[in-house]
PDB file of C-alpha atoms in Angstrom:
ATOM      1  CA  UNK A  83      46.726  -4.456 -31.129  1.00  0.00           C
ATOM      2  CA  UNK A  84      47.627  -2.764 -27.966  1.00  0.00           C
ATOM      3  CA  UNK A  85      45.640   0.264 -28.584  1.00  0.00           C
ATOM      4  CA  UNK A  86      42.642  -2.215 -29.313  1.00  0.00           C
ATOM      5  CA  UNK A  87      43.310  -3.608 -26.287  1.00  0.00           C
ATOM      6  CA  UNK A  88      43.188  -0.439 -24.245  1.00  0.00           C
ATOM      7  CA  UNK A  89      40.392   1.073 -26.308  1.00  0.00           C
ATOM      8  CA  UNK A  90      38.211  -2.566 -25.155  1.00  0.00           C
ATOM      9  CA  UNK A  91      39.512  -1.847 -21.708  1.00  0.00           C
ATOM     10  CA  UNK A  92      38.208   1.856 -21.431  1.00  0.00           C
ATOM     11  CA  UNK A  93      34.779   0.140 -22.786  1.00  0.00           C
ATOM     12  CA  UNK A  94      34.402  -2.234 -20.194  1.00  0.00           C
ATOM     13  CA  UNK A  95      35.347   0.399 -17.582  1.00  0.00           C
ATOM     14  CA  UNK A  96      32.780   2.342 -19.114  1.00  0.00           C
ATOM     15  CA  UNK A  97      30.170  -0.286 -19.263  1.00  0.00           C
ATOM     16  CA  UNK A  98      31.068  -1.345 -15.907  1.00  0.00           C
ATOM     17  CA  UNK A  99      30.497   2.466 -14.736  1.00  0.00           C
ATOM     18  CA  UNK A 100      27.177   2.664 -16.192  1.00  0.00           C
ATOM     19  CA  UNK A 101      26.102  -1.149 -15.242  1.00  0.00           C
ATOM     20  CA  UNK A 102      26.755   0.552 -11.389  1.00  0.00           C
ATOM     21  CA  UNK A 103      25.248   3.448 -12.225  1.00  0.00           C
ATOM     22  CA  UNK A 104      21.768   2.112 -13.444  1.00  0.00           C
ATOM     23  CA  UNK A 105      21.828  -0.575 -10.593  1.00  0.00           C
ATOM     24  CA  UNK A 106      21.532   2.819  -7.917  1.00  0.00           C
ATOM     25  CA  UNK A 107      19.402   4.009 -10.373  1.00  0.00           C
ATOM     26  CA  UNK A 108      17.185   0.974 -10.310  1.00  0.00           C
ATOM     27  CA  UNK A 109      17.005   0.460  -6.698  1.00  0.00           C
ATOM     28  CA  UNK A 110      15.918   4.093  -6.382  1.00  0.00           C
ATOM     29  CA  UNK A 111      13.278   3.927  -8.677  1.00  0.00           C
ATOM     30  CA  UNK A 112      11.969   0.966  -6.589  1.00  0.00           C
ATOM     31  CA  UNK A 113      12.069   2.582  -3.456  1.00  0.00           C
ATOM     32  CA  UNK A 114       9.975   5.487  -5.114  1.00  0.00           C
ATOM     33  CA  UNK A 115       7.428   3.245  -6.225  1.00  0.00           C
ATOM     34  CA  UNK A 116       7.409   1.670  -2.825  1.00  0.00           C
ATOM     35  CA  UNK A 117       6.986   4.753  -1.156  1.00  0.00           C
ATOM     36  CA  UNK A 118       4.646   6.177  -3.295  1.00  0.00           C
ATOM     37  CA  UNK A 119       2.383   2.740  -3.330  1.00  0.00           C
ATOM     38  CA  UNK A 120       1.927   3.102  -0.253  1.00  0.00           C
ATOM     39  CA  UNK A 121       1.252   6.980   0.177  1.00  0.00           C
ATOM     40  CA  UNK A 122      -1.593   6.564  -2.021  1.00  0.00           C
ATOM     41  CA  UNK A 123      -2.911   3.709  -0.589  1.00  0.00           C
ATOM     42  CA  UNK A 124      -4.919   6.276   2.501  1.00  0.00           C
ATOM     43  CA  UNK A 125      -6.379   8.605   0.248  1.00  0.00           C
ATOM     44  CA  UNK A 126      -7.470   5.947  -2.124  1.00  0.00           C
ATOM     45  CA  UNK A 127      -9.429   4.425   0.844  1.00  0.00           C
ATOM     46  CA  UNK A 128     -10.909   7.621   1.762  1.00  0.00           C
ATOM     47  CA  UNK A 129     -12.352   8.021  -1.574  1.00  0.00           C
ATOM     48  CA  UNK A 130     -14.271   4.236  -1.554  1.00  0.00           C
ATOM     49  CA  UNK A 131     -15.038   5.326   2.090  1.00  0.00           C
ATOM     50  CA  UNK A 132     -17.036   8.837   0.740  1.00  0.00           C
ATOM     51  CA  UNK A 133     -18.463   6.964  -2.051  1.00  0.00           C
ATOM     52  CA  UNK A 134     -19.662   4.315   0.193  1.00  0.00           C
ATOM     53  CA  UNK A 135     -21.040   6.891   2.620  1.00  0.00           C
ATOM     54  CA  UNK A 136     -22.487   8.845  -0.243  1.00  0.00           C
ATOM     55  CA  UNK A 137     -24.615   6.274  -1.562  1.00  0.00           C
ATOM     56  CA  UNK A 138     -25.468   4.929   1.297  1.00  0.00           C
ATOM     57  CA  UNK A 139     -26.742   8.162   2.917  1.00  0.00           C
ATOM     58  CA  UNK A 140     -27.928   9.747  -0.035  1.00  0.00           C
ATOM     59  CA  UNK A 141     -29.110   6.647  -2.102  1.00  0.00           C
ATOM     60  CA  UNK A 142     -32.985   7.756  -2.006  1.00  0.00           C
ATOM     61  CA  UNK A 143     -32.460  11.740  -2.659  1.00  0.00           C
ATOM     62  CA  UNK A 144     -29.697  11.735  -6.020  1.00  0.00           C
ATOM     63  CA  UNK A 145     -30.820  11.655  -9.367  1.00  0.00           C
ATOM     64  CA  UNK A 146     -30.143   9.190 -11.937  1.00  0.00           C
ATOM     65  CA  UNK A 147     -27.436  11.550 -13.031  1.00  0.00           C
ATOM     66  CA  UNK A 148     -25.901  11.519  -9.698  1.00  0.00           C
ATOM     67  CA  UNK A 149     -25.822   7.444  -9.002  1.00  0.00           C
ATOM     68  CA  UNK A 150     -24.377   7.636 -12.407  1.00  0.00           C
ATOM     69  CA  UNK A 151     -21.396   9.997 -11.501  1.00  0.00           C
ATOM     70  CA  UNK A 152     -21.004   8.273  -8.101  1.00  0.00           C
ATOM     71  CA  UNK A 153     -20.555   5.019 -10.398  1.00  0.00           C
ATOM     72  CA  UNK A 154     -18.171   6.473 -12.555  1.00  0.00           C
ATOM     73  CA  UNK A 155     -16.001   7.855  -9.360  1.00  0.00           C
ATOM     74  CA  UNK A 156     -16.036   4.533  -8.282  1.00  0.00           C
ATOM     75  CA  UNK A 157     -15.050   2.762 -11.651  1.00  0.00           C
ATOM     76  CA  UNK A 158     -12.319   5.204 -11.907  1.00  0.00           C
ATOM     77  CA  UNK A 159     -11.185   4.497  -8.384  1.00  0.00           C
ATOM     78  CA  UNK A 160     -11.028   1.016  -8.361  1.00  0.00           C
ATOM     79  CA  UNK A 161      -8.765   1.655 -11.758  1.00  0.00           C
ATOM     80  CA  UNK A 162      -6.676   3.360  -9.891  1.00  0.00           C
ATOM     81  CA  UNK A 163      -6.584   0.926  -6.623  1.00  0.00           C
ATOM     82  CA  UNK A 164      -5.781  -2.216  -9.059  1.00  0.00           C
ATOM     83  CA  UNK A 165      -2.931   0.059 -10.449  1.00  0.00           C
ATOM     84  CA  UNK A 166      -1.949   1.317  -7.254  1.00  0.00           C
ATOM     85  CA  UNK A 167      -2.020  -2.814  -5.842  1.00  0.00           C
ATOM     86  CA  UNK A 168       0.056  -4.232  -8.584  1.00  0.00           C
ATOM     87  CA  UNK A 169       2.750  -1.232  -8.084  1.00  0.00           C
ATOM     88  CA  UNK A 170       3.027  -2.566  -4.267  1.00  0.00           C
ATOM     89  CA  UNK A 171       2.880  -6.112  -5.218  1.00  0.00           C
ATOM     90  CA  UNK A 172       6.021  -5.291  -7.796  1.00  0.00           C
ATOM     91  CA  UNK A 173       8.052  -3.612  -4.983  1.00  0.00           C
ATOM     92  CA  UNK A 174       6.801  -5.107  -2.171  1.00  0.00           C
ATOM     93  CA  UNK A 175       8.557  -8.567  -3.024  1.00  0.00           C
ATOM     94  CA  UNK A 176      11.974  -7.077  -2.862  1.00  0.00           C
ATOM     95  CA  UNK A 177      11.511  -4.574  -0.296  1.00  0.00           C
ATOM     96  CA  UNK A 178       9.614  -6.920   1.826  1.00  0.00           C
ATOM     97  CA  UNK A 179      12.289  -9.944   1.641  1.00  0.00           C
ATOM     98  CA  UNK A 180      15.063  -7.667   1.779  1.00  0.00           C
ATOM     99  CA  UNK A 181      14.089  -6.528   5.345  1.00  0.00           C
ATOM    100  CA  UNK A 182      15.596  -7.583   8.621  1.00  0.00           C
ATOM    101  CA  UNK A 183      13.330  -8.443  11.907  1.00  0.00           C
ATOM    102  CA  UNK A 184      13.138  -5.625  13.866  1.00  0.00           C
ATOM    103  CA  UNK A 185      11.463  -4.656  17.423  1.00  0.00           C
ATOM    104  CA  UNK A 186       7.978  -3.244  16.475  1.00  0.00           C
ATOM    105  CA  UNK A 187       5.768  -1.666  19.242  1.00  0.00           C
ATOM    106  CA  UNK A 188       1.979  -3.380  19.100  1.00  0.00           C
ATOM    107  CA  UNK A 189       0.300  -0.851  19.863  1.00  0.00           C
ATOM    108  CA  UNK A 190       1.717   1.645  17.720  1.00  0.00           C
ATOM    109  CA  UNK A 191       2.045  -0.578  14.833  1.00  0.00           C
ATOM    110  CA  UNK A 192      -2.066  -1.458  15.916  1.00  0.00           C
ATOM    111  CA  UNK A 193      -2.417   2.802  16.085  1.00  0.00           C
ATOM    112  CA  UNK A 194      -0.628   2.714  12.443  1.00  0.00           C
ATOM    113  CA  UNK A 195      -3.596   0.928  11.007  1.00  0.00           C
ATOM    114  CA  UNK A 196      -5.918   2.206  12.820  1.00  0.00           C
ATOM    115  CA  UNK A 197      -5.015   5.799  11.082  1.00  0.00           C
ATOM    116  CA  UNK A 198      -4.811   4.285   7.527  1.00  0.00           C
ATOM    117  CA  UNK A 199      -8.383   3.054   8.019  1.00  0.00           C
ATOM    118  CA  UNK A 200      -9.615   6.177   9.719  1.00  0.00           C
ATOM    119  CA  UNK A 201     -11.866   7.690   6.938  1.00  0.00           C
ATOM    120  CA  UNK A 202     -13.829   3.738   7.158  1.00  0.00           C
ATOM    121  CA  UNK A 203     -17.270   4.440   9.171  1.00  0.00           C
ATOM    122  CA  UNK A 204     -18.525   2.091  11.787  1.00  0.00           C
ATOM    123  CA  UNK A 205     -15.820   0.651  12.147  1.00  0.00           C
ATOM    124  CA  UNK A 206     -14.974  -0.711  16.208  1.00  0.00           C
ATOM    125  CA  UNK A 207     -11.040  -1.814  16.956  1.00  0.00           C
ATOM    126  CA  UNK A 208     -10.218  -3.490  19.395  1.00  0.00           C
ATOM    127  CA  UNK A 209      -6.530  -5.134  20.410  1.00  0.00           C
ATOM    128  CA  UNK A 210      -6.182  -7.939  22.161  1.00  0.00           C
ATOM    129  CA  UNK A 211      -2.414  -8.444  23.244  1.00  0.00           C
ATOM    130  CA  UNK A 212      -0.493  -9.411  26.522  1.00  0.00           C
ATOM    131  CA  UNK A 213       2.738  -8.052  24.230  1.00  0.00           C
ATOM    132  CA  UNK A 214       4.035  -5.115  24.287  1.00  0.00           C
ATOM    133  CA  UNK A 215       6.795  -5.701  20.867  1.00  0.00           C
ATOM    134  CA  UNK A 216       7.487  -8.086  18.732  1.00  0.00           C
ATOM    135  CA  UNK A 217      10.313  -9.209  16.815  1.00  0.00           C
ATOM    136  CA  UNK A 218       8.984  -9.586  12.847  1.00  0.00           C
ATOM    137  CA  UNK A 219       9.555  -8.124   9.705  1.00  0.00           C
ATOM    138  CA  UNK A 220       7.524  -5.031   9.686  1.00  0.00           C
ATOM    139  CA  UNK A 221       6.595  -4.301   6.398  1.00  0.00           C
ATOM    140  CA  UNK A 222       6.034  -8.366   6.097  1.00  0.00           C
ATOM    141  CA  UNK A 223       3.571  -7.624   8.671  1.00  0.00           C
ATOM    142  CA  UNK A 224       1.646  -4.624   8.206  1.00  0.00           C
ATOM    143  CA  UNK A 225       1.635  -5.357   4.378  1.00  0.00           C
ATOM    144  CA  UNK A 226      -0.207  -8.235   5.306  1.00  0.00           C
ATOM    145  CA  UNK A 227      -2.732  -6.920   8.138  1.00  0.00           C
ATOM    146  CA  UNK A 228      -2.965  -4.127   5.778  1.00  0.00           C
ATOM    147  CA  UNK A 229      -4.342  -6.335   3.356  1.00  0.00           C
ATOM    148  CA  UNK A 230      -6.640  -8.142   5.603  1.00  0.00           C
ATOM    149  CA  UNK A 231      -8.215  -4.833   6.785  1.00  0.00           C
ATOM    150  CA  UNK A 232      -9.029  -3.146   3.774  1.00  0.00           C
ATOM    151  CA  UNK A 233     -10.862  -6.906   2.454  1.00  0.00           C
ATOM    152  CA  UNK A 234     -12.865  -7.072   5.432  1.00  0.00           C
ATOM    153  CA  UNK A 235     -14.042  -3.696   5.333  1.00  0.00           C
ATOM    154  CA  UNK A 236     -14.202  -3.239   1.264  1.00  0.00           C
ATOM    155  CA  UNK A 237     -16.486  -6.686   1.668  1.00  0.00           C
ATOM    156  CA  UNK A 238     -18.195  -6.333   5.100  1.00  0.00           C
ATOM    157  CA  UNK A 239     -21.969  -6.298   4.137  1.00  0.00           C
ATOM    158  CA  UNK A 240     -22.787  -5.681   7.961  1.00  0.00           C
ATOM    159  CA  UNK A 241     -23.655  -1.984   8.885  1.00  0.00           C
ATOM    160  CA  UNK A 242     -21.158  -1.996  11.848  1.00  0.00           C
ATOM    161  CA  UNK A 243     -17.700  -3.453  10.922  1.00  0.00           C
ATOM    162  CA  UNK A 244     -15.599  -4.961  14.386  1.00  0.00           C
ATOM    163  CA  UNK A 245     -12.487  -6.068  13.370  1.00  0.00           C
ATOM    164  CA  UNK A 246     -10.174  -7.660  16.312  1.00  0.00           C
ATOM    165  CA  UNK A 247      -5.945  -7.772  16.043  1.00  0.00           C
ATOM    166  CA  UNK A 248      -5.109 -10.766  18.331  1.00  0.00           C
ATOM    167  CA  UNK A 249      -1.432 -11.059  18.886  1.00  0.00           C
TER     168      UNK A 249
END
């Protein structure tokens, strides 16, 4: 019995071991998805942004052929931004809560956006702020302005997009 005993203890030291292990293991894997959400997130917009431009430049000088390739790019793209939104939606919840308030700069976090949206055509910012930081959960935050951004450009119908950050 006492070499069951010690047999059931190495076990649970074992299983304890690997429990630890797969919770790093875990927590890294979420990070990378995080971080690689969000890294694709730019490029993706640049490709709806050439697309856009393409069609809308070119609309009256492609083929049938063409508007049908351009269509598929886009079909494919979307895929992939659905794919790439429910991978930030799965580890934005944690990473997002998990978060502390920290001092963010307005105009840089304003300049942050700005450069994500770059590739986005007529599009005017403007900031209107008497603030120079704020205390708030960043990624909270730019998750959400993120968010806000890319819907009013991906469903602005007007050919010259303003969009306004009042803090």
């Amino acid at each position: 019995q006492v070499m069951n005993l010690l047999n059931a203890r190495k076990t649970n030291l074992l299983l304890e071991k690997t429990i630890a292990k797969m919770k790093v293991q875990t927590l890294e894997l979420e990070q990378f998805a995080y971080i690689i959400s969000h890294d694709l997130q730019s490029p993706l917009n640049n490709i709806f942004s050439a697309i856009k431009q393409c069609t809308e430049d070119y609309i009256n000088t492609i083929n049938d052929d063409q508007k049908r390739q351009l269509n598929n790019i886009y079909i494919a793209a979307d895929k992939l931004r659905k794919l790439v939104d429910e991978l930030i939606n799965y580890s934005d919840i944690e990473n997002v809560v998990l978060e502390k308030k920290s001092q963010v700069f307005v105009k840089k976090l304003f300049a942050e956006l700005k450069d994500d949206f770059s590739s986005a055509r007529n599009v005017t910012w403007s900031l209107k702020t008497d603030l120079n930081e704020i205390e708030v959960n960043k990624k909270a935050l730019y998750s959400i302005l993120s968010d806000l951004i890319s819907n009013s450009i991906r469903y602005n119908s007007k050919e010259k997009i303003e969009l306004e950050l009042g803090i």
